[in-house]
Tab-separated table of C-alpha atoms in Angstrom:
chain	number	residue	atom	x	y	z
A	1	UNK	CA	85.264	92.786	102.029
A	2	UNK	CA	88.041	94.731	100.307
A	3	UNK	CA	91.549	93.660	100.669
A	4	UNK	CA	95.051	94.363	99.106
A	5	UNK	CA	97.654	91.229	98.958
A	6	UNK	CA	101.869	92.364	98.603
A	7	UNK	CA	103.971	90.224	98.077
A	8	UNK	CA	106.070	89.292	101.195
A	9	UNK	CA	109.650	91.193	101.656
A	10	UNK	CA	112.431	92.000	102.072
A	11	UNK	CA	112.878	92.273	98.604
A	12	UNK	CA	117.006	92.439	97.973
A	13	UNK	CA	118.375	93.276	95.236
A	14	UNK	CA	121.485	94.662	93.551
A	15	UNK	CA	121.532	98.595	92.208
A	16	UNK	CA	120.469	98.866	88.521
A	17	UNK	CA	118.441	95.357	88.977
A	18	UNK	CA	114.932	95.441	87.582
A	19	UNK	CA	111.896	95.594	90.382
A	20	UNK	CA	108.674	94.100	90.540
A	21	UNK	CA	106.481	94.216	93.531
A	22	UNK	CA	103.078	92.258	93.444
A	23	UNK	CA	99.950	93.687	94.311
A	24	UNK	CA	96.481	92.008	93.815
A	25	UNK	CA	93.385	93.317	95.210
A	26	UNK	CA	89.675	92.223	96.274
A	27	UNK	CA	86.931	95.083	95.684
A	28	UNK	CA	82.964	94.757	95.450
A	29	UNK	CA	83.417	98.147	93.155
A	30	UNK	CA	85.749	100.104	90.894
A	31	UNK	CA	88.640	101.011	93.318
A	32	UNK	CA	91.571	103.659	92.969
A	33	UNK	CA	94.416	102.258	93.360
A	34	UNK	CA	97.980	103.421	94.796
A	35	UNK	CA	101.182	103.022	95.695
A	36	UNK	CA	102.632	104.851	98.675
A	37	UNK	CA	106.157	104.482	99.731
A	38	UNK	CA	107.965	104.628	103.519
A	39	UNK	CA	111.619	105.974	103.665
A	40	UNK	CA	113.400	105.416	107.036
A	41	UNK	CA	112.269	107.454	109.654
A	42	UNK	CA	109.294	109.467	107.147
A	43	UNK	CA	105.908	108.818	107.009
A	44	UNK	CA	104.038	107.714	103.965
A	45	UNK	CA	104.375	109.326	100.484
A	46	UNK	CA	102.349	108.812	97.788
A	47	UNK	CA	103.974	107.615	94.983
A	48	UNK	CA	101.755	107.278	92.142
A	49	UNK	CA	98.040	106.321	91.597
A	50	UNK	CA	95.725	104.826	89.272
A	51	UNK	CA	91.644	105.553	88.754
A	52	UNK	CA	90.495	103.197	86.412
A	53	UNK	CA	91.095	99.773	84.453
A	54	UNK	CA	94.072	100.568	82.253
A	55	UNK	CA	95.371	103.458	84.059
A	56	UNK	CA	99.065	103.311	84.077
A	57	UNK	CA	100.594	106.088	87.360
A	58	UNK	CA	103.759	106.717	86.766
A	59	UNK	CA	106.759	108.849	89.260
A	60	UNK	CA	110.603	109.330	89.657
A	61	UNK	CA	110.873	106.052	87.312
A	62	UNK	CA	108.200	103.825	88.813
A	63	UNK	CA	104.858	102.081	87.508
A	64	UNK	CA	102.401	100.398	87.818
A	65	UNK	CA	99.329	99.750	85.483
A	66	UNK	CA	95.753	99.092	86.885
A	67	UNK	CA	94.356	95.448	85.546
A	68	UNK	CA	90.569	94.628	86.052
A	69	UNK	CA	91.210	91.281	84.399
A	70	UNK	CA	93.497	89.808	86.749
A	71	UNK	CA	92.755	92.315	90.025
A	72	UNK	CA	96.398	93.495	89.932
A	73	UNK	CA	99.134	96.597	90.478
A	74	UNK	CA	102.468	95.484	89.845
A	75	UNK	CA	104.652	98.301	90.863
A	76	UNK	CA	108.045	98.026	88.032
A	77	UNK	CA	111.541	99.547	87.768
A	78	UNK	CA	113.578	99.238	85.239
A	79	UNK	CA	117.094	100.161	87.118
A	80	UNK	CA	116.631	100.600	90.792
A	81	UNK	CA	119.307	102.787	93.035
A	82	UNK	CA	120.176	102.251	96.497
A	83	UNK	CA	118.052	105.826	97.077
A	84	UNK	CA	114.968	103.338	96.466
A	85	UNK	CA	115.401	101.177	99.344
A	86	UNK	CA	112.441	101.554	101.615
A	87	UNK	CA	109.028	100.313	102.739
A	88	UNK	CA	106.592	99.600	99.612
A	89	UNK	CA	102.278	99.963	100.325
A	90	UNK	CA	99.906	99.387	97.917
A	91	UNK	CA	96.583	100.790	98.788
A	92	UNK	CA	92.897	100.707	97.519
A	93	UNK	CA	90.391	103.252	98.341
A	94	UNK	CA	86.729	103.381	96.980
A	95	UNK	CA	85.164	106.857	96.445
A	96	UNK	CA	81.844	105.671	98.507
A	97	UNK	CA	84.288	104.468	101.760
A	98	UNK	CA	86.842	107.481	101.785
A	99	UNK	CA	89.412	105.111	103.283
A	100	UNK	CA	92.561	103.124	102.089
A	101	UNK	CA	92.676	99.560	102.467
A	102	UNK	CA	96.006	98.873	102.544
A	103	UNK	CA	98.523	95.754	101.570
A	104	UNK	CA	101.175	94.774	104.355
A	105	UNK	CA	103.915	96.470	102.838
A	106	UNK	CA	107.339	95.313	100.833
A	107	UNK	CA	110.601	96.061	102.346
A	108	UNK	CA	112.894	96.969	99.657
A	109	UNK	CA	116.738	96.665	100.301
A	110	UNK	CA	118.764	97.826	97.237
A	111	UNK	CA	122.753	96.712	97.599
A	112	UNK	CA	125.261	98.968	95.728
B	1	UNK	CA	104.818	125.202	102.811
B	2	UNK	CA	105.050	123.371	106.114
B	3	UNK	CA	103.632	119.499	105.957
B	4	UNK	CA	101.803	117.396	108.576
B	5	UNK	CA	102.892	117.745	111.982
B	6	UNK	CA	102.550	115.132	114.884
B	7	UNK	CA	103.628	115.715	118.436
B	8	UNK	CA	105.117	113.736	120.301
B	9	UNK	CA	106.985	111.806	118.028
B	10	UNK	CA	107.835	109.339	120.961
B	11	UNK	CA	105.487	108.498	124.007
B	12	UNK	CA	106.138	105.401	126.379
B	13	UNK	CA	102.920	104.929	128.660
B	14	UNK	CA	101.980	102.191	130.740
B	15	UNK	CA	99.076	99.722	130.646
B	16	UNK	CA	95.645	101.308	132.001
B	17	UNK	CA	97.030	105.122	131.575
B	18	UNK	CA	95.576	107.103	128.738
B	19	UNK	CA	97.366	109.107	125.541
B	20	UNK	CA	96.440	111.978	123.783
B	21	UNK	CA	97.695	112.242	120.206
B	22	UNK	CA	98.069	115.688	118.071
B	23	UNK	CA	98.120	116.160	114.438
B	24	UNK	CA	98.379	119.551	112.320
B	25	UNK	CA	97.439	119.605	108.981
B	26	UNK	CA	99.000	121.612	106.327
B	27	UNK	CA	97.293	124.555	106.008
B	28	UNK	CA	94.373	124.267	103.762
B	29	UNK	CA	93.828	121.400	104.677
B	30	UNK	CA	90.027	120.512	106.158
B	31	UNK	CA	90.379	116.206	106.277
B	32	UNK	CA	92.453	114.689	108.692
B	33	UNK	CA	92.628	110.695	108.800
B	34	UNK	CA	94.233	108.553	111.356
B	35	UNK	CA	95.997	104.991	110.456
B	36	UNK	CA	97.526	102.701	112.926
B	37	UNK	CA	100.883	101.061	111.721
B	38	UNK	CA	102.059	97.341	113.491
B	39	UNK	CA	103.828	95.167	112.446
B	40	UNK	CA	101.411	92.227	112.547
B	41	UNK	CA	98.429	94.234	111.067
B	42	UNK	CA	100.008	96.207	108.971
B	43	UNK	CA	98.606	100.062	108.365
B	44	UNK	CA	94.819	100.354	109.313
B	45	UNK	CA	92.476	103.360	109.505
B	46	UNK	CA	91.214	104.452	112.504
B	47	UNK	CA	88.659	107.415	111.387
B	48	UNK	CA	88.358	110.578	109.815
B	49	UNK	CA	87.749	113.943	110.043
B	50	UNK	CA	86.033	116.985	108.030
B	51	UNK	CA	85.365	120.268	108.984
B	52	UNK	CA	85.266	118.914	112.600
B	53	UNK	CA	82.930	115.859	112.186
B	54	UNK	CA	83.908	112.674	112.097
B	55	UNK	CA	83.073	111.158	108.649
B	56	UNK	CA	84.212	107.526	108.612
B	57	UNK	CA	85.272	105.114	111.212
B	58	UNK	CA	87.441	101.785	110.737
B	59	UNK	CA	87.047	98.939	113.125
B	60	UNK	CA	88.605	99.918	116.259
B	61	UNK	CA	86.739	99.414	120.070
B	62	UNK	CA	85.915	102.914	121.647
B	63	UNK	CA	88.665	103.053	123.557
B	64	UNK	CA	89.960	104.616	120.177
B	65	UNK	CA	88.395	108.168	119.700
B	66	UNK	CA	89.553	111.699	117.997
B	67	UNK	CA	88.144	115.192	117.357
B	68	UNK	CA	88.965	118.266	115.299
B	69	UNK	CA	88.467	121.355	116.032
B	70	UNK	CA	87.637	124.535	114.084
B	71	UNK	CA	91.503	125.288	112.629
B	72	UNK	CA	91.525	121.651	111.560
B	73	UNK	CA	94.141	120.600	113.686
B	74	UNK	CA	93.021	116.730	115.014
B	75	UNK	CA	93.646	115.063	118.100
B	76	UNK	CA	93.308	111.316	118.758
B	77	UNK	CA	92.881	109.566	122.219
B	78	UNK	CA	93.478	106.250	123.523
B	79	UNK	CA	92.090	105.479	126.488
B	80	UNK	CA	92.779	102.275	129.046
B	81	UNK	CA	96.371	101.535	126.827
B	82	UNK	CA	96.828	97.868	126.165
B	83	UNK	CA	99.932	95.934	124.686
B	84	UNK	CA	98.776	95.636	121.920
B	85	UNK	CA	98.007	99.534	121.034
B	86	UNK	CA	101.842	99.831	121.008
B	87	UNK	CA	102.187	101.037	117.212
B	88	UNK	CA	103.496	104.062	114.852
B	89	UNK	CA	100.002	106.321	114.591
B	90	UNK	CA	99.836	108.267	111.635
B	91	UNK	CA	97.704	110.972	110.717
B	92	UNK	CA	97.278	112.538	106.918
B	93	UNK	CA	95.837	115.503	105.241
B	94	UNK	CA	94.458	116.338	102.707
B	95	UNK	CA	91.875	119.285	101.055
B	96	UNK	CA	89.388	117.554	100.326
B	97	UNK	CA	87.736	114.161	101.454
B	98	UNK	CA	88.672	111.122	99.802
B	99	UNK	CA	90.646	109.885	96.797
B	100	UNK	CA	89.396	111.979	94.647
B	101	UNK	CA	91.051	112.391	90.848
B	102	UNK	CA	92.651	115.559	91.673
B	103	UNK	CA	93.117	114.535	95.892
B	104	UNK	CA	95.813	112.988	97.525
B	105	UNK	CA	96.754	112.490	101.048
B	106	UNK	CA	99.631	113.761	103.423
B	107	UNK	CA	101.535	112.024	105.495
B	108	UNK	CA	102.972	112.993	108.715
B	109	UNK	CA	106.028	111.003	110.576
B	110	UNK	CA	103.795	109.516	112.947
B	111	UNK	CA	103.749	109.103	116.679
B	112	UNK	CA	105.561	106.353	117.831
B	113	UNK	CA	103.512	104.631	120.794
B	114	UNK	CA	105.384	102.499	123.145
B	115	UNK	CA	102.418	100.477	126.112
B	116	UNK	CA	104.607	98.799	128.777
């Protein structure tokens, strides 16, 4: 079945650092993917999406680019800010299912 | 433009009682989908709703069951609580149904559900 793999957290780093989270995913079609994002005490947000192979979503300084070849969405920063710290999903949902799969999510602790 | 509610935000219950959940969508909104949030199983969908039918269902026992009703508004009920339903329920919004290109979903703070 389908399935989305994170990479385990937390995830520390210092402010400014560059992020990468790892996301790899198992479909049997052509998936949307996303990532959604957790702040203390808030429910989910989305936070940027991709439809197809190649895609690259994009928000508030965040990517991630959708890979066919190697089943992955790598969510990137280039300078992250303590505002950033917070719970990291990345989801898959297949127009014929009309439900996300999601990954186990990746705690993100930014340190001034 | 107000955003998803949930009520009760807390809710301790004991083993063997049942819960009812509530969720209002923003308004617009005709889909409503539930997700159950643990720590060991991460975020999981429970089912959803569309103009008060319930269109897809994830793999939950029957104990697990919802409804919408004509303004959209969803509720979800648990019955006989066990442990292990103790989890942050979350229900989302959206227009349409699905992920479609020009979709996206909602999400309210949840309902934080404490079995004892």
């Amino acid at each position: 079945g389908n399935s989305v793999t994170q990479m385990e957290g937390p995830v520390t780093l210092s402010e400014e650092a560059f992020l990468t989270i790892n996301c790899t995913y198992t479909a049997t079609g052509y998936p949307s993917l996303f990532w959604y994002v957790q702040y203390p005490g808030e429910g989910l947000q989305l936070l940027l999406k991709a439809t197809k192979a190649d895609d690259k979503g994009s928000n508030k300084g965040f990517e991630a680019t959708y890979r066919k070849e190697t089943t992955s969405f790598h969510l990137e920063k280039g300078s992250v800010q303590v505002s950033d710290s917070a719970v990291y999903f990345c989801a898959l949902s297949e127009d014929s299912n009309y439900q996300l799969i999601w990954g186990a999510g990746t705690k993100l602790i930014i340190k001034p | 433009k107000a955003g998803v509610t949930q009520t009760p935000r807390y809710l301790i219950k004991t083993r063997g009682q049942q819960v009812t959940l509530s969720c209002s969508p923003i308004s617009g909104h005709r889909s409503v989908s539930w997700y159950q949030q643990t720590p060991g199983q991460g975020l999981q969908f429970l089912f959803e709703y569309f103009s008060e039918t319930q269109r897809n269902k994830g793999n939950f026992p029957g104990r697990f069951s919802g409804r919408q009703f004509s303004n959209s508004r969803s509720e979800m009920n648990v019955s006989t609580l066990e442990l292990g339903d103790s989890a942050l329920y979350l229900c989302a919004s959206s227009f349409g149904r699905g992920h479609m290109t020009n979709e996206k979903l909602f999400f309210g703070s949840g309902t934080q559900l404490s079995v004892l």
